[in-house]
Tab-separated table of C-alpha atoms in Angstrom:
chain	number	residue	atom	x	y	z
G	303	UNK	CA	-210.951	-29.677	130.710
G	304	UNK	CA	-211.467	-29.139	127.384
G	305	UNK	CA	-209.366	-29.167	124.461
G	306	UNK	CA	-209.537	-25.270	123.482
G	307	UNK	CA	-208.860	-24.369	127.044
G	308	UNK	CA	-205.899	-27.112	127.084
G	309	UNK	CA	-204.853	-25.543	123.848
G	310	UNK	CA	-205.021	-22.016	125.765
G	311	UNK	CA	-202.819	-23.269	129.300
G	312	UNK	CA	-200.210	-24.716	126.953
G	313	UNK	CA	-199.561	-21.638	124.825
G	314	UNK	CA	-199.793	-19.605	128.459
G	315	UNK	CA	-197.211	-21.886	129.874
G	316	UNK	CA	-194.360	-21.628	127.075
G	317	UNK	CA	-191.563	-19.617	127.174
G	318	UNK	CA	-190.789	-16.362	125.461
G	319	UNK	CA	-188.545	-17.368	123.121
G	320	UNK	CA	-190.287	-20.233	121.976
G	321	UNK	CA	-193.222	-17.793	120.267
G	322	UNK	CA	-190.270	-15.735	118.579
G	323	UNK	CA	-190.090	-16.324	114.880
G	324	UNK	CA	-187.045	-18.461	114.121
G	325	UNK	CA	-185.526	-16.208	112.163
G	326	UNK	CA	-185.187	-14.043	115.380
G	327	UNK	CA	-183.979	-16.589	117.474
G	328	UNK	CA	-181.026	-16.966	114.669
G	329	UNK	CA	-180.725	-13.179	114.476
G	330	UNK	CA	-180.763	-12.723	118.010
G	331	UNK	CA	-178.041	-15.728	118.510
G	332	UNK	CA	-175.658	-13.451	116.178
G	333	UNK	CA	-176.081	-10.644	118.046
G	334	UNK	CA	-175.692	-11.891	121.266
G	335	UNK	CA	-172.215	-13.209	119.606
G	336	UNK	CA	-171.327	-9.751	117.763
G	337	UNK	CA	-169.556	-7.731	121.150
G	338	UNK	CA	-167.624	-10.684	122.145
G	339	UNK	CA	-166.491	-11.694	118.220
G	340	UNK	CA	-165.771	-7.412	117.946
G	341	UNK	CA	-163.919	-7.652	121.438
G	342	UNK	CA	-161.411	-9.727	123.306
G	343	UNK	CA	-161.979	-8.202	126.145
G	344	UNK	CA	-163.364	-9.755	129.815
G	345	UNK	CA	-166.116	-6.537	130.601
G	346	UNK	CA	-168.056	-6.657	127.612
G	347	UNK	CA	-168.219	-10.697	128.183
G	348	UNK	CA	-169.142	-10.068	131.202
G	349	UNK	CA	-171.831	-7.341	130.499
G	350	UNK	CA	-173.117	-9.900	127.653
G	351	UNK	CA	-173.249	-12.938	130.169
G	352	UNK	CA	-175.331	-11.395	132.729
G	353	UNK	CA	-177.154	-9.316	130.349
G	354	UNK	CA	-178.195	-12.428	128.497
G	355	UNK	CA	-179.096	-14.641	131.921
G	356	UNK	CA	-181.151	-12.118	132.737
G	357	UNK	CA	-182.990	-11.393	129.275
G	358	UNK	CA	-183.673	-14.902	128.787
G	359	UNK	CA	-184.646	-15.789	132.273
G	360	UNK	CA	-187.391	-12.689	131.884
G	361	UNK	CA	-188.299	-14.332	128.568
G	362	UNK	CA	-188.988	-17.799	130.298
G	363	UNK	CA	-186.193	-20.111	130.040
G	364	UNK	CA	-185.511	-22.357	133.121
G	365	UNK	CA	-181.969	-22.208	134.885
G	366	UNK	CA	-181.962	-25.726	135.356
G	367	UNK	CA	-182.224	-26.266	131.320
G	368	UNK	CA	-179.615	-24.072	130.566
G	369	UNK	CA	-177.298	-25.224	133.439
G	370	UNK	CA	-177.620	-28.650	131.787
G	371	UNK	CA	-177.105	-27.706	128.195
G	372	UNK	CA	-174.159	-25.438	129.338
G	373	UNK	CA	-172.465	-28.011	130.978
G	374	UNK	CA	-170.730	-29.418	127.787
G	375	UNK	CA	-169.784	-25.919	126.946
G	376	UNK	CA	-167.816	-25.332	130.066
G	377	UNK	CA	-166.139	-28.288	129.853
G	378	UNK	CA	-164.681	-26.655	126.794
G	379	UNK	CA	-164.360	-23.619	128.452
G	380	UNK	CA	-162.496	-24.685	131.222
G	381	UNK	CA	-160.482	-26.266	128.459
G	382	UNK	CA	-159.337	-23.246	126.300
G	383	UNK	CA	-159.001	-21.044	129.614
G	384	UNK	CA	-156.253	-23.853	130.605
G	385	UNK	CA	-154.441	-23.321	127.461
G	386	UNK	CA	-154.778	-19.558	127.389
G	387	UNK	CA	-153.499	-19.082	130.225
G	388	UNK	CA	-150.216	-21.518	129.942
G	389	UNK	CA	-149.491	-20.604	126.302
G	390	UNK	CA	-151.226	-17.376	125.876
G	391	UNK	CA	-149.146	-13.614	125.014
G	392	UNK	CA	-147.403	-13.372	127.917
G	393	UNK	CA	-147.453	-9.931	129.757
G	394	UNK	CA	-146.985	-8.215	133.132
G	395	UNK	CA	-145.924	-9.810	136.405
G	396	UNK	CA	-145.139	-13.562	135.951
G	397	UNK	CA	-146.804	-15.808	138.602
G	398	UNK	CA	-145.040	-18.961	137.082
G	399	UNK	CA	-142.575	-19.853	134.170
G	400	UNK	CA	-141.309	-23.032	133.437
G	401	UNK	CA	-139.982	-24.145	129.682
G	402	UNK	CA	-142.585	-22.978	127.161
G	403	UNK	CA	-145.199	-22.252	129.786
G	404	UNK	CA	-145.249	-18.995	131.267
G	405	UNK	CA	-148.280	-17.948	133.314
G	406	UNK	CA	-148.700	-14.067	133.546
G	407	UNK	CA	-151.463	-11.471	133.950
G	408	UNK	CA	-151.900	-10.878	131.357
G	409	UNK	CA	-152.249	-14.571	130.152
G	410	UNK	CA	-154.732	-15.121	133.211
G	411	UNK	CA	-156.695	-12.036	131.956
G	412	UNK	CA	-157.131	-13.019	129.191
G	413	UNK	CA	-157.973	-17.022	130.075
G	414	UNK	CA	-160.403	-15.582	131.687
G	415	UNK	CA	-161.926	-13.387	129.133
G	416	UNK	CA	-162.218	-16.549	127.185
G	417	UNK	CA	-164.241	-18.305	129.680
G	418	UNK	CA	-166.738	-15.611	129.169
G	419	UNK	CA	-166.663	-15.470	125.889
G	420	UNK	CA	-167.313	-19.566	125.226
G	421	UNK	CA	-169.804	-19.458	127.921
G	422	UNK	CA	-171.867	-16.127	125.678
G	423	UNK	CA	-170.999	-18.030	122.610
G	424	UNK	CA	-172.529	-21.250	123.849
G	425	UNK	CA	-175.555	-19.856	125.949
G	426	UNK	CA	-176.883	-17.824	123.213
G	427	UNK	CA	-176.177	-20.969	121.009
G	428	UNK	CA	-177.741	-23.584	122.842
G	429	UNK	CA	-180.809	-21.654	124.674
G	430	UNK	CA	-182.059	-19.620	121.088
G	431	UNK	CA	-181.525	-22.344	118.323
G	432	UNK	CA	-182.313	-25.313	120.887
G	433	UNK	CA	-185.264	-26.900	119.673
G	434	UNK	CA	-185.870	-25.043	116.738
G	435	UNK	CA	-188.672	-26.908	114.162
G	436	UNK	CA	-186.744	-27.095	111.143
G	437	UNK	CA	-189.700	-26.293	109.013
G	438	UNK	CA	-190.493	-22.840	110.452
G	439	UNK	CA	-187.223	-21.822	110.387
G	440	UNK	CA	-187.362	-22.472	106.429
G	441	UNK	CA	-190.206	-20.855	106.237
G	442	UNK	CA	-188.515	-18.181	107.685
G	443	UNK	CA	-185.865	-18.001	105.742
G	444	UNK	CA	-188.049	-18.173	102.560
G	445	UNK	CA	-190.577	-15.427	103.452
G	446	UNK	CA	-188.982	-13.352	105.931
G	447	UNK	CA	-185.293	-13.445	104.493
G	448	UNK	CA	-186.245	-13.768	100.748
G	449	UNK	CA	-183.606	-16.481	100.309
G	450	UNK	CA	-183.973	-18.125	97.036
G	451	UNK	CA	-186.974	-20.741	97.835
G	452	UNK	CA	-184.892	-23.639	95.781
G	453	UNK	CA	-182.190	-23.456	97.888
G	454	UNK	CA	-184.121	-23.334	100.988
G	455	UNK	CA	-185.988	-26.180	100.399
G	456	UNK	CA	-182.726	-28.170	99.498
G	457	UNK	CA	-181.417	-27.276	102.957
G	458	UNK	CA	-184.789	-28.629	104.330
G	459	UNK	CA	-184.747	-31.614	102.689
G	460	UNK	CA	-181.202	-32.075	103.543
G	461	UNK	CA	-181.170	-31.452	107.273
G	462	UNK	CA	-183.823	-34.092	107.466
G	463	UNK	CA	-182.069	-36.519	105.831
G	464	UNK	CA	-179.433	-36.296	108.433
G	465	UNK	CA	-181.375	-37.836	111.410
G	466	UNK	CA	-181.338	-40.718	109.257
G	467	UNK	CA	-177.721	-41.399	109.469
G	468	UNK	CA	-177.288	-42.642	112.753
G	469	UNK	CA	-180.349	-45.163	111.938
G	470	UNK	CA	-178.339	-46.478	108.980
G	471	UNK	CA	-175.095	-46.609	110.652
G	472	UNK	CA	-176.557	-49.271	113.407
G	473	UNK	CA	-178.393	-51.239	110.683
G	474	UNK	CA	-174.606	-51.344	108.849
G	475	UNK	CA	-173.550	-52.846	111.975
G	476	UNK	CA	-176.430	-55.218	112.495
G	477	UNK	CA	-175.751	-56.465	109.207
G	478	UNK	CA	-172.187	-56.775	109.720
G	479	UNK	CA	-172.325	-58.506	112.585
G	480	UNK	CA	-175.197	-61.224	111.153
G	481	UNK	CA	-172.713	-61.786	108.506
G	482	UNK	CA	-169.958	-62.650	111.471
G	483	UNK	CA	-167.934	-59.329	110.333
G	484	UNK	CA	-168.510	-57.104	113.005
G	485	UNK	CA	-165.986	-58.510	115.927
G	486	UNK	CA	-162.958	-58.181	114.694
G	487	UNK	CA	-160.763	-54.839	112.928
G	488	UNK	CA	-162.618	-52.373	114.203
G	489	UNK	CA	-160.417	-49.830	112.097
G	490	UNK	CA	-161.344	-51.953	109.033
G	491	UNK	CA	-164.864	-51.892	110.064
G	492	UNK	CA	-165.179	-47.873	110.658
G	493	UNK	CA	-163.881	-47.560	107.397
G	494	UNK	CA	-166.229	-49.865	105.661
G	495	UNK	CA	-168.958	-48.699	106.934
G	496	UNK	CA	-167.890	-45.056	106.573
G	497	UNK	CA	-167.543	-45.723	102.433
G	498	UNK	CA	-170.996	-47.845	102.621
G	499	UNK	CA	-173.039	-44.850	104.628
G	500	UNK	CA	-171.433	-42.321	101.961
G	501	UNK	CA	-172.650	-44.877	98.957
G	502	UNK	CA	-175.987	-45.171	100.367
G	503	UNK	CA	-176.207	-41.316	101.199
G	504	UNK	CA	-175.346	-40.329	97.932
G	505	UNK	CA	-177.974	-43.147	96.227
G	506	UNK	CA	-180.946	-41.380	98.812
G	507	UNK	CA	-179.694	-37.944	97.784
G	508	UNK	CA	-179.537	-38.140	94.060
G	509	UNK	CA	-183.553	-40.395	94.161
G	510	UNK	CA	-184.611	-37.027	96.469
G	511	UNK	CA	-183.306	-34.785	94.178
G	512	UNK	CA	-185.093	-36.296	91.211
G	513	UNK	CA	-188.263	-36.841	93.284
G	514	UNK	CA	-188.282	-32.701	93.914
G	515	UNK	CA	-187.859	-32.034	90.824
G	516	UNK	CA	-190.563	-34.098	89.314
G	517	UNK	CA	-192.457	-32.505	92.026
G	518	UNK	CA	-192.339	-29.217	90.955
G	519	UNK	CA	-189.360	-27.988	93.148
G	520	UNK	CA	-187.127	-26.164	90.317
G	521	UNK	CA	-185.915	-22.771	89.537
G	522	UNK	CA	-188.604	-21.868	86.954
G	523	UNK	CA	-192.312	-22.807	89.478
G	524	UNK	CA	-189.581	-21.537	92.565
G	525	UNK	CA	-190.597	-18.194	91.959
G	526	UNK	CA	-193.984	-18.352	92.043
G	527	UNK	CA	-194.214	-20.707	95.145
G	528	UNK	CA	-196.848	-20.275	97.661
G	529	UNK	CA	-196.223	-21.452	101.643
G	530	UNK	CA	-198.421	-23.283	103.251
G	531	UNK	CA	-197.839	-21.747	106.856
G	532	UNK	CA	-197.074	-18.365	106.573
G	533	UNK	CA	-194.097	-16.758	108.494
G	534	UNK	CA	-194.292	-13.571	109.825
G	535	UNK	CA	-192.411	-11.243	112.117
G	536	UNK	CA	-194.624	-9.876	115.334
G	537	UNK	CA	-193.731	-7.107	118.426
G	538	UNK	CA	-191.803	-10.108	120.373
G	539	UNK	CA	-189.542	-10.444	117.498
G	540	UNK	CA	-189.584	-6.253	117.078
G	541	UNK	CA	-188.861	-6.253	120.879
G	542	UNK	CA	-186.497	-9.005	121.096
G	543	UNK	CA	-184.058	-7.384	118.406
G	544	UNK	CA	-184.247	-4.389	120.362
G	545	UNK	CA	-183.058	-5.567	123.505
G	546	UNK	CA	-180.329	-7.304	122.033
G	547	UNK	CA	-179.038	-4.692	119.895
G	548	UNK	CA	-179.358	-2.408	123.142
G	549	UNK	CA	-177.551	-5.183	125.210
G	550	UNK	CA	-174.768	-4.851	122.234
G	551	UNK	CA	-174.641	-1.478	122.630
G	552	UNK	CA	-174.004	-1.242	126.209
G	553	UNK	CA	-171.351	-4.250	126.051
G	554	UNK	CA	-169.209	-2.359	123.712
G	555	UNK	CA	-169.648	1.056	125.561
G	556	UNK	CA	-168.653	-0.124	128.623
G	557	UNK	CA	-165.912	-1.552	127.964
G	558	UNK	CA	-164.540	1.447	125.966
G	559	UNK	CA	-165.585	3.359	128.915
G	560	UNK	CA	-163.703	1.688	131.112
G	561	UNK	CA	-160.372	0.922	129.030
G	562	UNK	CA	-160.633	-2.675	128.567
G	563	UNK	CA	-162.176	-3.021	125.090
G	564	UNK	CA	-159.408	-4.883	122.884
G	565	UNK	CA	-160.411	-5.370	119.398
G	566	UNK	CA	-159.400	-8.581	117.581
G	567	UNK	CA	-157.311	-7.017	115.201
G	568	UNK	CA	-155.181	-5.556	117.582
């Protein structure tokens, strides 16, 4: 096979959302969260849910992915649900009451609006920023966005300093432990370790700082910066907003519809 037609079966083979511009991944992520941050309500969760299971399984995303990467997520779920409905604004007919915790309808209702709502929260989370190339998205954010190029770049350069952390933390410990200080106080040891990663982090932030500014990356050449990969949005972005805005739409007018919609300031 050769390599164009390689080229051409993996571009076939990817997913929707992974040809979206990042920036419409993030703006679809916040407004797949907008109905369920408007509403506390369990129908417009609900419409948002299975709206968005079915959008993103048109648009190519595997169930067994997102079953895995919304496993942590209901784990919390489950979590908050449990303490909504024990400690929740009590209401309507009481199932069970004992000192502090009284389970009622409307407590369950609502426990089970929240399940909804971290499960919305968290799919739309995990399945449109998952994987994002840190790159494009600032390219995004520079060209499509107009945020100020300086600050973008900082961001950049930031964010990829971060997967160097957990490198530096283990070669703390390796060095601890050659030294024969690594076996015993382990409170001790977090701590020193904590105040020598913040040293060192600080040292490699203020050497990168200096090093973009002696390459060119200030306020005054910021604003006449060229990109090297241009970022553009396309009709899958056009369409995607679309359908999520629609999706919103719906959400929020069904739930009025049908007398559930509860607004957070009420």
């Amino acid at each position: 096979m050769s390599a164009t037609a390689a080229t051409r079966r993996s571009g076939a083979g990817r997913g929707a959302i992974e040809r979206l511009n990042p920036v419409t991944r993030l703006l679809l992520a916040v407004l797949a969260c907008l109905p369920v941050l408007v509403s506390l309500d369990w129908l417009s969760a609900t419409v948002m849910l299975v709206g968005l299971l079915v959008v993103l399984r048109a648009a190519g995303a595997r169930p067994a992915a997102m079953l895995v990467r919304l496993a942590p997520v209901a784990v919390a779920a489950a979590l908050a649900a449990a303490t909504m409905a024990l400690y929740g604004k009590p209401g309507g007919r009481v199932y069970w009451q004992w000192w502090l915790v009284e389970v009622t309808r409307r407590s369950v209702t609502m426990a089970g609006a929240v399940v909804l709502r971290v499960l919305v929260l968290g799919l739309s989370a995990v399945v449109l920023l998952g994987g994002l190339d840190l790159t494009a998205m600032a390219d995004g954010l520079a060209q499509v966005l107009r945020l100020p190029a300086r600050f973008v770049l900082g961001a950049l350069a930031g964010m990829r300093m971060l997967s160097l952390f957990v490198e530096d933390w283990r070669t703390l410990g390796r060095a601890r432990r050659a030294r024969g200080l690594g076996d015993t106080g382990r409170l001790r040891r977090w701590t020193t370790m904590a105040f020598a990663l913040l040293v060192l982090a600080i040292r490699r932030g203020t050497k990168l700082a200096t090093a973009m500014e002696a390459r060119g990356f200030d306020a005054q050449h910021a604003r006449q910066r060229t990109w090297a990969r241009p970022s553009r949005l396309g009709a899958p972005d056009v369409i995607g907003l679309t359908a999520a805005a629609a999706l919103d739409a719906l959400a929020l007018v069904v739930s009025i519809l049908a007398g559930t919609f509860a607004p957070v300031t009420s």
